[in-house]
Tab-separated table of C-alpha atoms in Angstrom:
chain	number	residue	atom	x	y	z
A	1	MET	CA	-4.427	-36.631	16.427
A	2	PRO	CA	-5.171	-34.708	13.216
A	3	ALA	CA	-2.992	-31.744	12.309
A	4	ARG	CA	-4.311	-28.315	13.189
A	5	ARG	CA	-5.908	-26.470	10.290
A	6	ILE	CA	-4.402	-23.002	9.893
A	7	GLY	CA	-5.628	-20.307	7.513
A	8	VAL	CA	-3.036	-17.943	6.049
A	9	PHE	CA	-4.614	-14.617	5.109
A	10	GLY	CA	-2.113	-12.292	3.476
A	11	GLY	CA	-2.836	-8.787	2.323
A	12	THR	CA	-1.713	-5.209	2.229
A	13	PHE	CA	-4.305	-4.295	4.905
A	14	ASP	CA	-4.050	-0.603	4.042
A	15	PRO	CA	-6.200	-0.326	6.132
A	16	PRO	CA	-7.699	-3.597	7.406
A	17	HIS	CA	-11.492	-3.302	7.318
A	18	LEU	CA	-14.531	-5.247	8.439
A	19	GLY	CA	-14.710	-7.053	5.093
A	20	HIS	CA	-11.346	-8.653	5.905
A	21	LEU	CA	-12.654	-9.824	9.275
A	22	VAL	CA	-15.852	-11.218	7.771
A	23	ALA	CA	-13.837	-13.058	5.108
A	24	ALA	CA	-11.484	-14.597	7.676
A	25	GLY	CA	-14.342	-15.546	9.969
A	26	GLU	CA	-16.327	-17.136	7.155
A	27	ALA	CA	-13.308	-19.093	5.935
A	28	ALA	CA	-12.672	-20.344	9.475
A	29	TYR	CA	-16.286	-21.399	9.948
A	30	ARG	CA	-16.858	-23.014	6.560
A	31	CYS	CA	-13.508	-24.834	6.453
A	32	ARG	CA	-13.207	-25.683	10.157
A	33	LEU	CA	-9.979	-23.762	10.678
A	34	ASP	CA	-8.402	-23.747	14.128
A	35	GLU	CA	-6.750	-20.379	13.566
A	36	VAL	CA	-6.447	-17.664	10.914
A	37	VAL	CA	-3.100	-15.891	10.621
A	38	PHE	CA	-3.237	-12.376	9.178
A	39	VAL	CA	0.026	-11.578	7.377
A	40	PRO	CA	0.485	-7.940	6.350
A	41	THR	CA	2.775	-7.690	3.330
A	42	GLY	CA	6.161	-6.098	3.690
A	43	ASP	CA	6.974	-4.961	0.152
A	44	PRO	CA	3.950	-5.972	-1.961
A	45	TRP	CA	5.308	-6.606	-5.454
A	46	GLN	CA	1.833	-6.374	-7.026
A	47	LYS	CA	1.212	-2.875	-5.603
A	48	GLN	CA	4.184	-1.076	-7.167
A	49	HIS	CA	1.799	1.274	-8.990
A	50	ARG	CA	0.782	3.135	-5.818
A	51	ASN	CA	2.272	4.394	-2.577
A	52	VAL	CA	1.610	1.846	0.154
A	53	THR	CA	1.509	2.967	3.782
A	54	GLU	CA	4.608	2.099	5.806
A	55	ALA	CA	4.649	-1.564	6.829
A	56	ALA	CA	4.926	-0.823	10.557
A	57	ALA	CA	1.699	1.203	10.463
A	58	ARG	CA	-0.182	-1.478	8.508
A	59	LEU	CA	1.066	-4.089	10.961
A	60	GLU	CA	-0.169	-2.091	13.965
A	61	MET	CA	-3.558	-1.501	12.326
A	62	THR	CA	-3.891	-5.219	11.601
A	63	ARG	CA	-3.091	-6.060	15.213
A	64	ALA	CA	-5.663	-3.501	16.340
A	65	ALA	CA	-8.257	-5.029	14.007
A	66	VAL	CA	-7.910	-8.646	15.129
A	67	ASP	CA	-6.703	-8.645	18.725
A	68	SER	CA	-10.154	-9.099	20.267
A	69	ASP	CA	-10.787	-12.421	18.467
A	70	PRO	CA	-8.929	-15.466	19.873
A	71	LEU	CA	-9.353	-17.230	16.525
A	72	PHE	CA	-7.148	-14.650	14.796
A	73	ARG	CA	-3.478	-13.797	15.176
A	74	VAL	CA	-0.980	-11.644	13.276
A	75	SER	CA	2.360	-12.791	11.861
A	76	THR	CA	5.153	-10.303	11.214
A	77	CYS	CA	7.048	-12.631	8.862
A	78	ASP	CA	6.463	-10.612	5.681
A	79	VAL	CA	7.231	-7.289	7.361
A	80	ASP	CA	10.404	-8.730	8.912
A	81	ARG	CA	11.683	-10.205	5.628
A	82	GLU	CA	13.590	-7.903	3.278
A	83	GLY	CA	12.701	-7.688	-0.390
A	84	PRO	CA	9.427	-8.287	-2.230
A	85	THR	CA	6.670	-10.275	-0.538
A	86	TYR	CA	5.823	-13.548	-2.282
A	87	ALA	CA	3.133	-15.961	-1.091
A	88	VAL	CA	5.442	-18.977	-1.316
A	89	ASP	CA	7.819	-17.374	1.216
A	90	THR	CA	4.923	-16.302	3.441
A	91	VAL	CA	3.634	-19.871	3.617
A	92	ALA	CA	7.071	-21.287	4.479
A	93	ASP	CA	7.610	-18.705	7.209
A	94	VAL	CA	4.164	-19.185	8.757
A	95	ARG	CA	4.674	-22.962	8.794
A	96	ALA	CA	7.981	-22.439	10.637
A	97	GLU	CA	6.142	-20.542	13.405
A	98	TYR	CA	4.508	-23.786	14.604
A	99	ASP	CA	6.160	-26.474	16.692
A	100	GLU	CA	3.855	-29.154	15.304
A	101	ASP	CA	2.695	-30.327	11.897
A	102	VAL	CA	-0.083	-28.114	10.556
A	103	ASP	CA	-2.221	-28.107	7.437
A	104	LEU	CA	-2.074	-24.684	5.815
A	105	TYR	CA	-4.963	-23.142	3.887
A	106	PHE	CA	-4.242	-20.014	1.866
A	107	VAL	CA	-7.245	-17.668	1.957
A	108	ILE	CA	-7.682	-15.787	-1.297
A	109	GLY	CA	-10.362	-13.984	-3.283
A	110	ALA	CA	-11.731	-16.238	-6.021
A	111	ASP	CA	-10.987	-13.491	-8.557
A	112	SER	CA	-7.278	-13.673	-7.628
A	113	LEU	CA	-7.201	-17.331	-8.639
A	114	GLU	CA	-7.614	-16.265	-12.244
A	115	ASN	CA	-3.978	-15.133	-12.391
A	116	LEU	CA	-2.530	-17.527	-9.823
A	117	TYR	CA	-0.452	-19.216	-12.517
A	118	THR	CA	1.563	-15.959	-12.829
A	119	TRP	CA	2.596	-15.955	-9.169
A	120	HIS	CA	6.227	-16.374	-8.133
A	121	ARG	CA	7.222	-20.084	-7.779
A	122	VAL	CA	3.575	-21.095	-7.985
A	123	GLU	CA	4.448	-24.791	-8.398
A	124	GLU	CA	5.989	-24.797	-4.911
A	125	LEU	CA	3.087	-22.835	-3.486
A	126	ILE	CA	0.357	-25.177	-4.682
A	127	LYS	CA	2.238	-28.152	-3.219
A	128	ALA	CA	2.559	-26.424	0.157
A	129	VAL	CA	-1.046	-25.342	0.744
A	130	LYS	CA	-4.663	-25.882	-0.071
A	131	PHE	CA	-6.601	-22.798	-1.138
A	132	ILE	CA	-9.802	-21.362	0.249
A	133	ALA	CA	-11.288	-19.150	-2.448
A	134	LEU	CA	-13.808	-16.571	-1.286
A	135	ASN	CA	-16.495	-16.180	-3.898
A	136	ARG	CA	-17.197	-12.467	-3.822
A	137	PRO	CA	-20.592	-11.074	-4.869
A	138	GLY	CA	-20.789	-10.595	-8.627
A	139	HIS	CA	-17.870	-12.919	-9.352
A	140	SER	CA	-18.297	-16.284	-11.012
A	141	ARG	CA	-15.950	-19.164	-10.302
A	142	ARG	CA	-16.491	-20.373	-13.877
A	143	GLY	CA	-13.543	-18.266	-15.043
A	144	VAL	CA	-11.111	-19.956	-12.673
A	145	ASP	CA	-8.691	-22.482	-14.144
A	146	THR	CA	-7.718	-25.155	-11.600
A	147	SER	CA	-6.329	-27.571	-14.180
A	148	PHE	CA	-2.695	-26.941	-13.192
A	149	GLY	CA	-3.081	-28.856	-9.922
A	150	VAL	CA	-4.339	-26.314	-7.414
A	151	ASP	CA	-6.378	-27.799	-4.537
A	152	VAL	CA	-9.128	-25.274	-3.874
A	153	GLU	CA	-12.343	-25.095	-1.894
A	154	PHE	CA	-14.743	-22.361	-2.950
A	155	ILE	CA	-16.925	-20.741	-0.318
A	156	ASP	CA	-19.548	-18.061	-0.763
A	157	MET	CA	-18.824	-14.997	1.304
A	158	PRO	CA	-21.527	-12.734	2.755
A	159	ALA	CA	-21.996	-9.569	0.725
A	160	VAL	CA	-19.775	-7.000	2.448
A	161	ASP	CA	-18.930	-4.318	-0.078
A	162	ILE	CA	-15.994	-2.553	1.579
A	163	SER	CA	-12.554	-1.919	0.138
A	164	SER	CA	-9.361	-0.456	1.554
A	165	THR	CA	-9.328	1.959	-1.391
A	166	GLU	CA	-12.759	3.269	-0.404
A	167	CYS	CA	-11.647	3.657	3.222
A	168	ARG	CA	-8.575	5.658	2.200
A	169	GLU	CA	-10.623	7.865	-0.138
A	170	ARG	CA	-13.213	8.557	2.561
A	171	VAL	CA	-10.513	9.595	5.037
A	172	ARG	CA	-8.916	11.821	2.392
A	173	ALA	CA	-12.306	13.458	1.766
A	174	GLY	CA	-12.994	13.955	5.480
A	175	GLU	CA	-15.822	11.398	5.482
A	176	PRO	CA	-16.465	8.937	8.326
A	177	ILE	CA	-15.180	5.360	8.236
A	178	ARG	CA	-16.978	4.214	11.359
A	179	TYR	CA	-18.543	0.758	10.809
A	180	LEU	CA	-16.162	0.185	7.872
A	181	VAL	CA	-13.159	-0.445	10.136
A	182	THR	CA	-12.945	-1.297	13.829
A	183	ASP	CA	-12.921	1.570	16.313
A	184	ARG	CA	-9.279	0.885	17.189
A	185	VAL	CA	-8.228	1.022	13.527
A	186	ALA	CA	-10.168	4.264	13.039
A	187	ALA	CA	-8.466	5.721	16.116
A	188	TYR	CA	-5.025	4.716	14.809
A	189	ILE	CA	-5.716	6.308	11.420
A	190	HIS	CA	-6.869	9.523	13.112
A	191	ARG	CA	-4.003	9.604	15.629
A	192	HIS	CA	-1.342	9.179	12.929
A	193	ALA	CA	-3.127	11.304	10.299
A	194	LEU	CA	-2.977	8.542	7.722
A	195	TYR	CA	-4.442	8.846	4.203
A	196	ARG	CA	-4.609	12.634	4.250
A	197	ASP	CA	-3.092	14.782	1.519
């Protein structure tokens, strides 16, 4: 019996929005994934330049965003681990959550592949997973260097132009975020007064 195909979708998810769900769903469909694991970062080392919402809140919002889809689940491994969040540790921890052999596919924006070689212990990472690179509108895969051994499948993602930054800015400005995030995420943001000055 072939190993189950598991997508690992890490991110800050501050907040998780419909673009994240579309990306995960498209990756699952195009690459025949059996499950997509959303992994909110604990201490995102690449986001030191801004204040990131408390991990527990981002975790709860991510659960609220995905809990209605049986194809998706949330892992707490990065939130539970102390110290900076690195993809190589995320992958090892997600693999340990399964009792059987699984094939892991790391879901990433194609633009992020351009600096993959700078990632922490990248040699270990590219041996542990295959990559699914989401080709975002307006981004060309021609600038991506895969010569250092990365196994990557590029897929074209539907044009969903939503960002977490835009969601936070709209909340701060008192503008609606309905149809940008799920209703449960919007309710959580409102209930906890997130992203307000």
